[in-house]
Amino acid sequence: DSTLFDTEKRKKLFYEMAEVHGYSHTQAHGLYDRAWAEREKIVMSLSSYILALKEQLAKDHIEFLAKEVSKKIKEMNKGSGLLPGAKELVVWCRREERIPCYLLSLGVPQWQAEKVEQSGLGKFFPKKNIICTEHIRYGKRAALCHLFGKNFDGNGTVLFNDKPDEMRDLLGSFPQLVAFLKIEPRDRRYSPKDYTAVAKDFPGRVVLSESLFELKKKLQAMYAD
C-alpha cells in the first residue's frame, strides 16, 4: 500500500462513496479513519467500509445509494492499481536471481490478496514469499523475525516502504537494515520533514525519493557495487 500499490487513489474513491451521500470530504475522511483500524489491528476492507458507511447512514436517516457506490467500486477495480515504476522495480528484482524477494503487507489478508491479484504482483512472488500481517505496531517486525530468525539484524536486507514512522521503528529494531523510503506527498499523515528526519537519524541507511524509477536506479547501483 502506497509503496507499490496506489492506495491514495483508492482512498479517494472510498471518500467519494461517502460524499455522494452528502457528506463533506472531512466527514468522509473521518469515516475512513474509523473503519481502518480497531484495537491496534487493521480491519479495513471494502466490505468493512461499506458496513461502516451503512451504519453511519442509518444513524443519519440517509438512504444508501447502491448504484452510485457500485460505480465507485467498478472504477476502483479498473487497471492494475500500481504506482508508476512499481512493475519495473519488481521485474528487475525478480530477474536478479541473487535477490530473494518478499512481499510484506499490512492489512486484512483477504483484502490485501485482492489487491495483489488485481495488480498482477502475485506472479512475481511465490505464495510462501507473500506475508500479510494485521497488527499495526509490531506486525512487520514480527514477520521479519519469523522469516529470517529471532537473531535477524537486517544485514543484507533492503526494505521498501512509504511510512516514515513505521520505517523508523524497523530501522531501530534491525540495526543493519537499509530502507528505501518512497515519499508519498498525497498522504496527509506525513510531511516532507517526517521523511528527511528518518534519513537524518539513520545516516547511510535510508534512500529517499518520490519516484520508484529513481529508487530502482539507486538499488541497481547498490548491487552493481
PDB file of C-alpha atoms in Angstrom:
ATOM      1  CA  ASP A   1       0.000   0.000   0.000  1.00  0.00           C
ATOM      2  CA  SER A   2       1.438   3.333  -1.239  1.00  0.00           C
ATOM      3  CA  THR A   3       4.775   1.627  -1.867  1.00  0.00           C
ATOM      4  CA  LEU A   4       3.791  -0.399  -4.931  1.00  0.00           C
ATOM      5  CA  PHE A   5       0.001  -0.044  -4.958  1.00  0.00           C
ATOM      6  CA  ASP A   6      -1.677   3.360  -5.479  1.00  0.00           C
ATOM      7  CA  THR A   7      -3.579   3.336  -2.204  1.00  0.00           C
ATOM      8  CA  GLU A   8      -4.209   7.089  -2.187  1.00  0.00           C
ATOM      9  CA  LYS A   9      -6.185   6.789  -5.420  1.00  0.00           C
ATOM     10  CA  ARG A  10      -8.238   4.002  -3.882  1.00  0.00           C
ATOM     11  CA  LYS A  11      -8.784   6.031  -0.709  1.00  0.00           C
ATOM     12  CA  LYS A  12     -10.158   8.873  -2.834  1.00  0.00           C
ATOM     13  CA  LEU A  13     -12.817   6.540  -4.215  1.00  0.00           C
ATOM     14  CA  PHE A  14     -13.722   5.430  -0.689  1.00  0.00           C
ATOM     15  CA  TYR A  15     -14.162   9.074   0.274  1.00  0.00           C
ATOM     16  CA  GLU A  16     -16.359   9.632  -2.785  1.00  0.00           C
ATOM     17  CA  MET A  17     -18.653   6.782  -1.720  1.00  0.00           C
ATOM     18  CA  ALA A  18     -19.480   8.825   1.359  1.00  0.00           C
ATOM     19  CA  GLU A  19     -19.535  12.150  -0.447  1.00  0.00           C
ATOM     20  CA  VAL A  20     -22.221  11.051  -2.932  1.00  0.00           C
ATOM     21  CA  HIS A  21     -24.478  10.687   0.115  1.00  0.00           C
ATOM     22  CA  GLY A  22     -23.962  14.334   1.045  1.00  0.00           C
ATOM     23  CA  TYR A  23     -21.091  14.018   3.498  1.00  0.00           C
ATOM     24  CA  SER A  24     -18.245  16.530   3.347  1.00  0.00           C
ATOM     25  CA  HIS A  25     -14.716  15.455   2.474  1.00  0.00           C
ATOM     26  CA  THR A  26     -13.729  15.881   6.116  1.00  0.00           C
ATOM     27  CA  GLN A  27     -16.619  13.656   7.228  1.00  0.00           C
ATOM     28  CA  ALA A  28     -15.748  11.083   4.546  1.00  0.00           C
ATOM     29  CA  HIS A  29     -12.135  11.088   5.696  1.00  0.00           C
ATOM     30  CA  GLY A  30     -13.233  10.584   9.292  1.00  0.00           C
ATOM     31  CA  LEU A  31     -15.434   7.659   8.321  1.00  0.00           C
ATOM     32  CA  TYR A  32     -12.494   6.022   6.535  1.00  0.00           C
ATOM     33  CA  ASP A  33     -10.274   6.510   9.576  1.00  0.00           C
ATOM     34  CA  ARG A  34     -12.883   4.921  11.865  1.00  0.00           C
ATOM     35  CA  ALA A  35     -13.226   1.921   9.546  1.00  0.00           C
ATOM     36  CA  TRP A  36      -9.466   1.486   9.115  1.00  0.00           C
ATOM     37  CA  ALA A  37      -8.334   0.038  12.438  1.00  0.00           C
ATOM     38  CA  GLU A  38      -9.613  -1.342  15.712  1.00  0.00           C
ATOM     39  CA  ARG A  39      -7.527  -2.022  18.842  1.00  0.00           C
ATOM     40  CA  GLU A  40      -4.155  -1.769  17.094  1.00  0.00           C
ATOM     41  CA  LYS A  41      -5.314  -4.114  14.355  1.00  0.00           C
ATOM     42  CA  ILE A  42      -6.090  -3.312  10.724  1.00  0.00           C
ATOM     43  CA  VAL A  43      -9.708  -4.141   9.868  1.00  0.00           C
ATOM     44  CA  MET A  44     -10.051  -2.140   6.649  1.00  0.00           C
ATOM     45  CA  SER A  45     -11.551  -3.771   3.559  1.00  0.00           C
ATOM     46  CA  LEU A  46     -14.190  -2.871   1.015  1.00  0.00           C
ATOM     47  CA  SER A  47     -16.855  -4.844   2.874  1.00  0.00           C
ATOM     48  CA  SER A  48     -15.930  -3.358   6.264  1.00  0.00           C
ATOM     49  CA  TYR A  49     -16.011   0.159   4.841  1.00  0.00           C
ATOM     50  CA  ILE A  50     -19.415  -0.372   3.212  1.00  0.00           C
ATOM     51  CA  LEU A  51     -20.701  -1.704   6.530  1.00  0.00           C
ATOM     52  CA  ALA A  52     -19.362   1.360   8.369  1.00  0.00           C
ATOM     53  CA  LEU A  53     -20.894   3.650   5.756  1.00  0.00           C
ATOM     54  CA  LYS A  54     -24.290   1.951   6.027  1.00  0.00           C
ATOM     55  CA  GLU A  55     -24.204   2.187   9.811  1.00  0.00           C
ATOM     56  CA  GLN A  56     -23.491   5.925   9.618  1.00  0.00           C
ATOM     57  CA  LEU A  57     -26.213   6.417   7.013  1.00  0.00           C
ATOM     58  CA  ALA A  58     -28.709   4.618   9.239  1.00  0.00           C
ATOM     59  CA  LYS A  59     -27.816   6.922  12.143  1.00  0.00           C
ATOM     60  CA  ASP A  60     -28.332   9.953   9.916  1.00  0.00           C
ATOM     61  CA  HIS A  61     -31.500   8.547   8.284  1.00  0.00           C
ATOM     62  CA  ILE A  62     -29.972   8.715   4.811  1.00  0.00           C
ATOM     63  CA  GLU A  63     -30.747   6.182   2.071  1.00  0.00           C
ATOM     64  CA  PHE A  64     -27.858   4.036   0.817  1.00  0.00           C
ATOM     65  CA  LEU A  65     -27.246   4.788  -2.886  1.00  0.00           C
ATOM     66  CA  ALA A  66     -26.301   1.339  -4.139  1.00  0.00           C
ATOM     67  CA  LYS A  67     -25.929   2.297  -7.802  1.00  0.00           C
ATOM     68  CA  GLU A  68     -23.618   5.210  -7.045  1.00  0.00           C
ATOM     69  CA  VAL A  69     -21.462   3.078  -4.755  1.00  0.00           C
ATOM     70  CA  SER A  70     -21.299   0.326  -7.387  1.00  0.00           C
ATOM     71  CA  LYS A  71     -19.936   2.848  -9.895  1.00  0.00           C
ATOM     72  CA  LYS A  72     -17.138   3.726  -7.485  1.00  0.00           C
ATOM     73  CA  ILE A  73     -16.340   0.050  -6.919  1.00  0.00           C
ATOM     74  CA  LYS A  74     -16.124  -0.572 -10.678  1.00  0.00           C
ATOM     75  CA  GLU A  75     -13.767   2.375 -11.025  1.00  0.00           C
ATOM     76  CA  MET A  76     -11.727   1.032  -8.125  1.00  0.00           C
ATOM     77  CA  ASN A  77     -11.278  -2.303  -9.892  1.00  0.00           C
ATOM     78  CA  LYS A  78     -10.045  -0.837 -13.170  1.00  0.00           C
ATOM     79  CA  GLY A  79      -6.423  -1.340 -14.159  1.00  0.00           C
ATOM     80  CA  SER A  80      -3.607  -2.778 -12.101  1.00  0.00           C
ATOM     81  CA  GLY A  81      -3.732  -0.129  -9.396  1.00  0.00           C
ATOM     82  CA  LEU A  82       0.078   0.011  -9.339  1.00  0.00           C
ATOM     83  CA  LEU A  83       2.113   3.173  -8.880  1.00  0.00           C
ATOM     84  CA  PRO A  84       4.349   4.306 -11.758  1.00  0.00           C
ATOM     85  CA  GLY A  85       7.563   2.320 -11.724  1.00  0.00           C
ATOM     86  CA  ALA A  86       6.246  -0.427  -9.428  1.00  0.00           C
ATOM     87  CA  LYS A  87       6.146  -3.168 -12.044  1.00  0.00           C
ATOM     88  CA  GLU A  88       9.535  -2.201 -13.420  1.00  0.00           C
ATOM     89  CA  LEU A  89      11.067  -2.363  -9.953  1.00  0.00           C
ATOM     90  CA  VAL A  90       9.603  -5.786  -9.176  1.00  0.00           C
ATOM     91  CA  VAL A  91      10.523  -7.192 -12.599  1.00  0.00           C
ATOM     92  CA  TRP A  92      14.151  -6.130 -12.165  1.00  0.00           C
ATOM     93  CA  CYS A  93      14.333  -7.599  -8.655  1.00  0.00           C
ATOM     94  CA  ARG A  94      12.909 -10.902  -9.822  1.00  0.00           C
ATOM     95  CA  ARG A  95      15.371 -11.096 -12.722  1.00  0.00           C
ATOM     96  CA  GLU A  96      18.260 -10.813 -10.283  1.00  0.00           C
ATOM     97  CA  GLU A  97      18.443 -14.403  -9.080  1.00  0.00           C
ATOM     98  CA  ARG A  98      20.704 -13.373  -6.202  1.00  0.00           C
ATOM     99  CA  ILE A  99      17.898 -11.247  -4.691  1.00  0.00           C
ATOM    100  CA  PRO A 100      15.231 -13.279  -2.853  1.00  0.00           C
ATOM    101  CA  CYS A 101      12.091 -11.118  -2.874  1.00  0.00           C
ATOM    102  CA  TYR A 102       9.269 -10.972  -0.343  1.00  0.00           C
ATOM    103  CA  LEU A 103       6.027  -9.028  -0.388  1.00  0.00           C
ATOM    104  CA  LEU A 104       5.220  -7.854   3.134  1.00  0.00           C
ATOM    105  CA  SER A 105       1.813  -6.261   3.582  1.00  0.00           C
ATOM    106  CA  LEU A 106      -0.058  -4.677   6.483  1.00  0.00           C
ATOM    107  CA  GLY A 107      -3.808  -5.313   6.283  1.00  0.00           C
ATOM    108  CA  VAL A 108      -6.652  -7.805   6.258  1.00  0.00           C
ATOM    109  CA  PRO A 109      -5.273 -10.857   4.358  1.00  0.00           C
ATOM    110  CA  GLN A 110      -8.270 -11.348   2.054  1.00  0.00           C
ATOM    111  CA  TRP A 111      -8.434  -7.658   1.146  1.00  0.00           C
ATOM    112  CA  GLN A 112      -4.686  -7.479   0.552  1.00  0.00           C
ATOM    113  CA  ALA A 113      -4.865 -10.643  -1.558  1.00  0.00           C
ATOM    114  CA  GLU A 114      -7.476  -8.991  -3.778  1.00  0.00           C
ATOM    115  CA  LYS A 115      -5.124  -6.082  -4.422  1.00  0.00           C
ATOM    116  CA  VAL A 116      -2.232  -8.443  -5.146  1.00  0.00           C
ATOM    117  CA  GLU A 117      -4.411 -10.272  -7.675  1.00  0.00           C
ATOM    118  CA  GLN A 118      -5.665  -7.057  -9.286  1.00  0.00           C
ATOM    119  CA  SER A 119      -2.156  -5.648  -9.606  1.00  0.00           C
ATOM    120  CA  GLY A 120      -0.680  -8.830 -11.037  1.00  0.00           C
ATOM    121  CA  LEU A 121       2.064  -8.826  -8.410  1.00  0.00           C
ATOM    122  CA  GLY A 122       1.288 -12.401  -7.397  1.00  0.00           C
ATOM    123  CA  LYS A 123       3.064 -13.816 -10.439  1.00  0.00           C
ATOM    124  CA  PHE A 124       6.350 -12.300  -9.288  1.00  0.00           C
ATOM    125  CA  PHE A 125       6.305 -13.771  -5.779  1.00  0.00           C
ATOM    126  CA  PRO A 126       5.958 -17.407  -4.670  1.00  0.00           C
ATOM    127  CA  LYS A 127       2.972 -17.733  -2.334  1.00  0.00           C
ATOM    128  CA  LYS A 128       5.283 -18.564   0.558  1.00  0.00           C
ATOM    129  CA  ASN A 129       7.003 -15.197  -0.002  1.00  0.00           C
ATOM    130  CA  ILE A 130       3.790 -13.158   0.367  1.00  0.00           C
ATOM    131  CA  ILE A 131       3.307 -12.315   4.033  1.00  0.00           C
ATOM    132  CA  CYS A 132       0.385 -10.381   5.457  1.00  0.00           C
ATOM    133  CA  THR A 133       0.015  -9.048   8.987  1.00  0.00           C
ATOM    134  CA  GLU A 134      -2.854  -7.144  10.610  1.00  0.00           C
ATOM    135  CA  HIS A 135      -1.013  -5.861  13.686  1.00  0.00           C
ATOM    136  CA  ILE A 136      -0.098  -2.193  13.326  1.00  0.00           C
ATOM    137  CA  ARG A 137       2.646  -1.743  15.927  1.00  0.00           C
ATOM    138  CA  TYR A 138       4.635  -4.956  15.735  1.00  0.00           C
ATOM    139  CA  GLY A 139       3.286  -6.939  12.770  1.00  0.00           C
ATOM    140  CA  LYS A 140       6.053  -6.264  10.254  1.00  0.00           C
ATOM    141  CA  ARG A 141       8.790  -6.545  12.877  1.00  0.00           C
ATOM    142  CA  ALA A 142       7.433  -9.932  13.955  1.00  0.00           C
ATOM    143  CA  ALA A 143       7.068 -11.048  10.334  1.00  0.00           C
ATOM    144  CA  LEU A 144      10.722 -10.277   9.583  1.00  0.00           C
ATOM    145  CA  CYS A 145      11.857 -12.206  12.650  1.00  0.00           C
ATOM    146  CA  HIS A 146       9.634 -15.110  11.642  1.00  0.00           C
ATOM    147  CA  LEU A 147      11.112 -15.108   8.135  1.00  0.00           C
ATOM    148  CA  PHE A 148      14.778 -14.701   8.997  1.00  0.00           C
ATOM    149  CA  GLY A 149      15.112 -15.828  12.619  1.00  0.00           C
ATOM    150  CA  LYS A 150      14.921 -14.227  16.049  1.00  0.00           C
ATOM    151  CA  ASN A 151      18.529 -13.009  15.739  1.00  0.00           C
ATOM    152  CA  PHE A 152      17.864 -11.189  12.458  1.00  0.00           C
ATOM    153  CA  ASP A 153      19.529  -7.761  12.471  1.00  0.00           C
ATOM    154  CA  GLY A 154      18.711  -6.656   8.915  1.00  0.00           C
ATOM    155  CA  ASN A 155      22.100  -7.494   7.472  1.00  0.00           C
ATOM    156  CA  GLY A 156      21.938  -7.820   3.689  1.00  0.00           C
ATOM    157  CA  THR A 157      18.303  -6.741   3.596  1.00  0.00           C
ATOM    158  CA  VAL A 158      16.693  -3.803   1.792  1.00  0.00           C
ATOM    159  CA  LEU A 159      13.134  -2.863   2.723  1.00  0.00           C
ATOM    160  CA  PHE A 160      10.950  -0.659   0.527  1.00  0.00           C
ATOM    161  CA  ASN A 161       8.335   1.272   2.476  1.00  0.00           C
ATOM    162  CA  ASP A 162       6.354   4.523   2.415  1.00  0.00           C
ATOM    163  CA  LYS A 163       5.670   5.177   6.108  1.00  0.00           C
ATOM    164  CA  PRO A 164       8.403   7.130   7.939  1.00  0.00           C
ATOM    165  CA  ASP A 165       7.128   6.296  11.433  1.00  0.00           C
ATOM    166  CA  GLU A 166       6.959   2.577  10.686  1.00  0.00           C
ATOM    167  CA  MET A 167      10.355   2.683   8.999  1.00  0.00           C
ATOM    168  CA  ARG A 168      11.880   4.460  11.993  1.00  0.00           C
ATOM    169  CA  ASP A 169      10.712   1.622  14.237  1.00  0.00           C
ATOM    170  CA  LEU A 170      12.085  -1.062  11.918  1.00  0.00           C
ATOM    171  CA  LEU A 171      15.437   0.662  11.469  1.00  0.00           C
ATOM    172  CA  GLY A 172      15.744   0.901  15.240  1.00  0.00           C
ATOM    173  CA  SER A 173      14.854  -2.764  15.678  1.00  0.00           C
ATOM    174  CA  PHE A 174      17.189  -4.066  12.959  1.00  0.00           C
ATOM    175  CA  PRO A 175      20.474  -2.083  13.062  1.00  0.00           C
ATOM    176  CA  GLN A 176      21.804  -3.392   9.725  1.00  0.00           C
ATOM    177  CA  LEU A 177      18.589  -2.893   7.734  1.00  0.00           C
ATOM    178  CA  VAL A 178      18.637  -0.471   4.777  1.00  0.00           C
ATOM    179  CA  ALA A 179      15.461   1.456   3.926  1.00  0.00           C
ATOM    180  CA  PHE A 180      14.319   2.629   0.530  1.00  0.00           C
ATOM    181  CA  LEU A 181      11.660   5.096   1.609  1.00  0.00           C
ATOM    182  CA  LYS A 182       9.175   6.173  -1.046  1.00  0.00           C
ATOM    183  CA  ILE A 183       7.797   9.610  -0.279  1.00  0.00           C
ATOM    184  CA  GLU A 184       4.021   9.798  -0.771  1.00  0.00           C
ATOM    185  CA  PRO A 185       3.108  13.522  -0.906  1.00  0.00           C
ATOM    186  CA  ARG A 186      -0.637  12.763  -1.058  1.00  0.00           C
ATOM    187  CA  ASP A 187      -0.610  11.057   2.341  1.00  0.00           C
ATOM    188  CA  ARG A 188      -1.744  13.802   4.716  1.00  0.00           C
ATOM    189  CA  ARG A 189      -0.436  11.940   7.754  1.00  0.00           C
ATOM    190  CA  TYR A 190       3.150  12.838   6.889  1.00  0.00           C
ATOM    191  CA  SER A 191       5.085  15.957   5.919  1.00  0.00           C
ATOM    192  CA  PRO A 192       8.370  16.115   3.960  1.00  0.00           C
ATOM    193  CA  LYS A 193      10.155  16.728   7.274  1.00  0.00           C
ATOM    194  CA  ASP A 194       8.967  13.343   8.571  1.00  0.00           C
ATOM    195  CA  TYR A 195      10.822  11.578   5.759  1.00  0.00           C
ATOM    196  CA  THR A 196      14.005  13.637   5.929  1.00  0.00           C
ATOM    197  CA  ALA A 197      14.131  13.242   9.717  1.00  0.00           C
ATOM    198  CA  VAL A 198      14.341   9.467   9.359  1.00  0.00           C
ATOM    199  CA  ALA A 199      17.219   9.801   6.889  1.00  0.00           C
ATOM    200  CA  LYS A 200      18.988  12.210   9.253  1.00  0.00           C
ATOM    201  CA  ASP A 201      18.538   9.977  12.300  1.00  0.00           C
ATOM    202  CA  PHE A 202      19.775   6.851  10.478  1.00  0.00           C
ATOM    203  CA  PRO A 203      22.648   8.162   8.325  1.00  0.00           C
ATOM    204  CA  GLY A 204      23.736   5.983   5.436  1.00  0.00           C
ATOM    205  CA  ARG A 205      20.789   3.630   5.869  1.00  0.00           C
ATOM    206  CA  VAL A 206      17.925   5.488   4.166  1.00  0.00           C
ATOM    207  CA  VAL A 207      17.353   6.234   0.473  1.00  0.00           C
ATOM    208  CA  LEU A 208      14.587   8.775  -0.223  1.00  0.00           C
ATOM    209  CA  SER A 209      12.590   9.549  -3.375  1.00  0.00           C
ATOM    210  CA  GLU A 210       9.048  10.194  -4.576  1.00  0.00           C
ATOM    211  CA  SER A 211       9.840   8.108  -7.671  1.00  0.00           C
ATOM    212  CA  LEU A 212      10.048   4.333  -7.789  1.00  0.00           C
ATOM    213  CA  PHE A 213      12.038   4.709 -11.007  1.00  0.00           C
ATOM    214  CA  GLU A 214      14.642   6.687  -9.067  1.00  0.00           C
ATOM    215  CA  LEU A 215      14.661   4.190  -6.203  1.00  0.00           C
ATOM    216  CA  LYS A 216      15.137   1.372  -8.702  1.00  0.00           C
ATOM    217  CA  LYS A 217      18.179   3.131 -10.203  1.00  0.00           C
ATOM    218  CA  LYS A 218      19.709   3.548  -6.755  1.00  0.00           C
ATOM    219  CA  LEU A 219      19.056  -0.111  -5.936  1.00  0.00           C
ATOM    220  CA  GLN A 220      20.682  -1.178  -9.205  1.00  0.00           C
ATOM    221  CA  ALA A 221      23.701   0.973  -8.377  1.00  0.00           C
ATOM    222  CA  MET A 222      23.940  -0.604  -4.937  1.00  0.00           C
ATOM    223  CA  TYR A 223      24.019  -4.100  -6.391  1.00  0.00           C
ATOM    224  CA  ALA A 224      26.408  -3.075  -9.157  1.00  0.00           C
ATOM    225  CA  ASP A 225      28.900  -2.178  -6.449  1.00  0.00           C
TER     226      ASP A 225
END
